[in-house]
mmCIF file of C-alpha atoms in Angstrom:
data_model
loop_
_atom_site.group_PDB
_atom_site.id
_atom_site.type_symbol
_atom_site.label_atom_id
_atom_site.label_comp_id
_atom_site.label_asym_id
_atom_site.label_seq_id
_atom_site.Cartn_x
_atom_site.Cartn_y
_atom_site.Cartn_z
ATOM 1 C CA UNK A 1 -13.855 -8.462 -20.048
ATOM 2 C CA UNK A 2 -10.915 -7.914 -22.754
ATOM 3 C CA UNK A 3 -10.904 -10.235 -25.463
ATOM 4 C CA UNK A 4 -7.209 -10.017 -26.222
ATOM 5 C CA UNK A 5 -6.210 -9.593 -22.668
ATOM 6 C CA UNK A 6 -8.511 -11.166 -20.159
ATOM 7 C CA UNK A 7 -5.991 -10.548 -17.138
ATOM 8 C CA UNK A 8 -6.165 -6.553 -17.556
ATOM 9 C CA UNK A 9 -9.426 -5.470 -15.540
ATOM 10 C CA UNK A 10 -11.445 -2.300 -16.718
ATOM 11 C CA UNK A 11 -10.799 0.684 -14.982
ATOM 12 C CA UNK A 12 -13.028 3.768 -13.988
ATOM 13 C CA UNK A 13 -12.136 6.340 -12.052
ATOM 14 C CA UNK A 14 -12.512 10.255 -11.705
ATOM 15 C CA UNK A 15 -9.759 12.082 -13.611
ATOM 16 C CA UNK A 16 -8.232 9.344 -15.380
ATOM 17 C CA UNK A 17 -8.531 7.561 -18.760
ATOM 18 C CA UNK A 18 -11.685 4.766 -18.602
ATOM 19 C CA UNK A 19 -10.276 1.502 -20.551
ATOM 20 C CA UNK A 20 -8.434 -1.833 -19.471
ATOM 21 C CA UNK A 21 -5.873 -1.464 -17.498
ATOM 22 C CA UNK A 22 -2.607 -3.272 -15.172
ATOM 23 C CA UNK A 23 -1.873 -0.723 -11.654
ATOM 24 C CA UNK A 24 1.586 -1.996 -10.813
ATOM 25 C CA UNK A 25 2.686 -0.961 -7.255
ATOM 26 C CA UNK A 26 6.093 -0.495 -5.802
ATOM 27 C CA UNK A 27 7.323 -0.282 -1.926
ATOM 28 C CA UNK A 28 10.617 2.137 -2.368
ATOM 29 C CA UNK A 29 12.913 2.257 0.636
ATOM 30 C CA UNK A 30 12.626 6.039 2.136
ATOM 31 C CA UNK A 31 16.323 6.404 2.783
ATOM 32 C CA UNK A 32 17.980 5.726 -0.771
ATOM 33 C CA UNK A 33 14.694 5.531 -3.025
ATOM 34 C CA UNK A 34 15.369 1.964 -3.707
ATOM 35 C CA UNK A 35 12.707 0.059 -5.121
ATOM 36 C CA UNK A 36 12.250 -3.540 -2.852
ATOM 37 C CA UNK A 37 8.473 -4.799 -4.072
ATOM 38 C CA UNK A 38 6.818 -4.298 -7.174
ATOM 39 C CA UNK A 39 2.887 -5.766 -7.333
ATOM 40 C CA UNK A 40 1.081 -5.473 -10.918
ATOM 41 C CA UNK A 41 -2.893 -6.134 -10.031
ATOM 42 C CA UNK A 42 -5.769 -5.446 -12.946
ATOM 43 C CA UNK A 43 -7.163 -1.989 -13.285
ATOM 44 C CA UNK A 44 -10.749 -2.670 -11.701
ATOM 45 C CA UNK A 45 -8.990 -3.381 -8.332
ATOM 46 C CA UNK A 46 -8.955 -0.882 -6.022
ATOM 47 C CA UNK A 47 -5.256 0.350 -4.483
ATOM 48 C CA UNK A 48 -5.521 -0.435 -1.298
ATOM 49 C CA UNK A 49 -6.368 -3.839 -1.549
ATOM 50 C CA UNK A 50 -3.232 -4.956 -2.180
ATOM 51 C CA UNK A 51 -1.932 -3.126 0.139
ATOM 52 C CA UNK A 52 -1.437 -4.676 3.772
ATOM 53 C CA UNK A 53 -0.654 -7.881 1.885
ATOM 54 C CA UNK A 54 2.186 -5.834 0.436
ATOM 55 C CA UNK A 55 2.963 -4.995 3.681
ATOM 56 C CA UNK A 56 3.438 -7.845 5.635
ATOM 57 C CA UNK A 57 5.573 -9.321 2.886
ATOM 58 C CA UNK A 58 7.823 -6.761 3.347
ATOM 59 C CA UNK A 59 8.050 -6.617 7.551
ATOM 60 C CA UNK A 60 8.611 -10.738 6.446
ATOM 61 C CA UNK A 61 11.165 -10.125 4.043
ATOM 62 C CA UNK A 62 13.193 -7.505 6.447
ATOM 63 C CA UNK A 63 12.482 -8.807 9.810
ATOM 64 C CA UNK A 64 10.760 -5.339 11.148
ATOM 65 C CA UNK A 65 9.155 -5.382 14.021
ATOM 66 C CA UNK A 66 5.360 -4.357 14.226
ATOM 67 C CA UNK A 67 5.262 -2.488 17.226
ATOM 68 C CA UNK A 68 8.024 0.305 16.480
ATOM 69 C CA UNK A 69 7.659 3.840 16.645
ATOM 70 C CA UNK A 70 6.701 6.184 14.354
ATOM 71 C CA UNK A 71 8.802 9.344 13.192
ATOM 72 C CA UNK A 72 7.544 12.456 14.077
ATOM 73 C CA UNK A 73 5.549 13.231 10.363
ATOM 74 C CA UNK A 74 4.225 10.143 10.570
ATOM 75 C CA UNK A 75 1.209 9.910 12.115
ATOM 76 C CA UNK A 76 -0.487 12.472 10.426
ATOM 77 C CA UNK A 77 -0.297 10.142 7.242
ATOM 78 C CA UNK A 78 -1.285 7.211 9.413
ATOM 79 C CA UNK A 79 -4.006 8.626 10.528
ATOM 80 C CA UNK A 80 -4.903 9.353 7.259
ATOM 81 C CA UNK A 81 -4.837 6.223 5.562
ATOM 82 C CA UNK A 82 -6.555 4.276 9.313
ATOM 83 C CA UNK A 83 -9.604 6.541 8.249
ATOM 84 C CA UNK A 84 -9.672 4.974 4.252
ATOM 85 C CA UNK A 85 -8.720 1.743 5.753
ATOM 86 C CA UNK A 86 -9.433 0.451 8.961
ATOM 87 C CA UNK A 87 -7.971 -2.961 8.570
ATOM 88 C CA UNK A 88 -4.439 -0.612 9.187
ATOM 89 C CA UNK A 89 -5.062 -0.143 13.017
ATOM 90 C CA UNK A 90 -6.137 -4.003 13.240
ATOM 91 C CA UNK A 91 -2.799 -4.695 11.096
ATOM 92 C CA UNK A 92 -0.398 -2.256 13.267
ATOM 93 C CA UNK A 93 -1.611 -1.338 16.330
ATOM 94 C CA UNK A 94 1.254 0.607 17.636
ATOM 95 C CA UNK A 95 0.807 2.953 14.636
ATOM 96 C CA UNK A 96 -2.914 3.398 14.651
ATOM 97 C CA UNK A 97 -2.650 4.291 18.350
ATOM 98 C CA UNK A 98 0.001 6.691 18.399
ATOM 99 C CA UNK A 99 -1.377 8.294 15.118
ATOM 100 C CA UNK A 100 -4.813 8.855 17.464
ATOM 101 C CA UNK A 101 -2.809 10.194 20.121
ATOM 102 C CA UNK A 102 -1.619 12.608 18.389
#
């Protein structure tokens, strides 16, 4: 733990610099690279874990609807992430399954 910053958490990880650390995370709209969420967690937490919390604030915040459908380079990157994290097909079921369908 930091002595002059016991928020920032200590980060080690392949390829990057080993110290304390903030990650801050942003969810940018695809269309006009807007940024609409920004998420600052401490370096020893790992990415995703803030992640389908992120997420659900943000089908909140807009009103989307879970079960839509996926563009067509989607579910490659769905499927992707579902095998890192498989809280993501418990989360959105419509995307897991059409990412395995395809």
């Amino acid at each position: 733990m930091s002595t002059t910053d016991p928020d920032g958490g200590y980060m080690v990880r392949d390829g990057k610099p080993e110290g304390f650390f903030y990650l801050d995370h942003r969810t940018v709209d695809h269309k006009y690279n807007m940024i609409n969420d920004v998420h600052i967690i401490p370096g020893n937490v790992h990415d995703s874990k803030p992640y389908l919390e992120r997420l659900e604030l943000q089908i909140k915040k807009f009103g989307f609807d879970k079960n839509w459908k996926p563009l067509p380079w989607m579910p490659a990157i769905i499927q992707q992430i579902s095998a890192r994290n498989s809280t993501l097909g418990r989360f959105m079921p419509s995307l897991a399954a059409e990412a395995t369908l395809q």
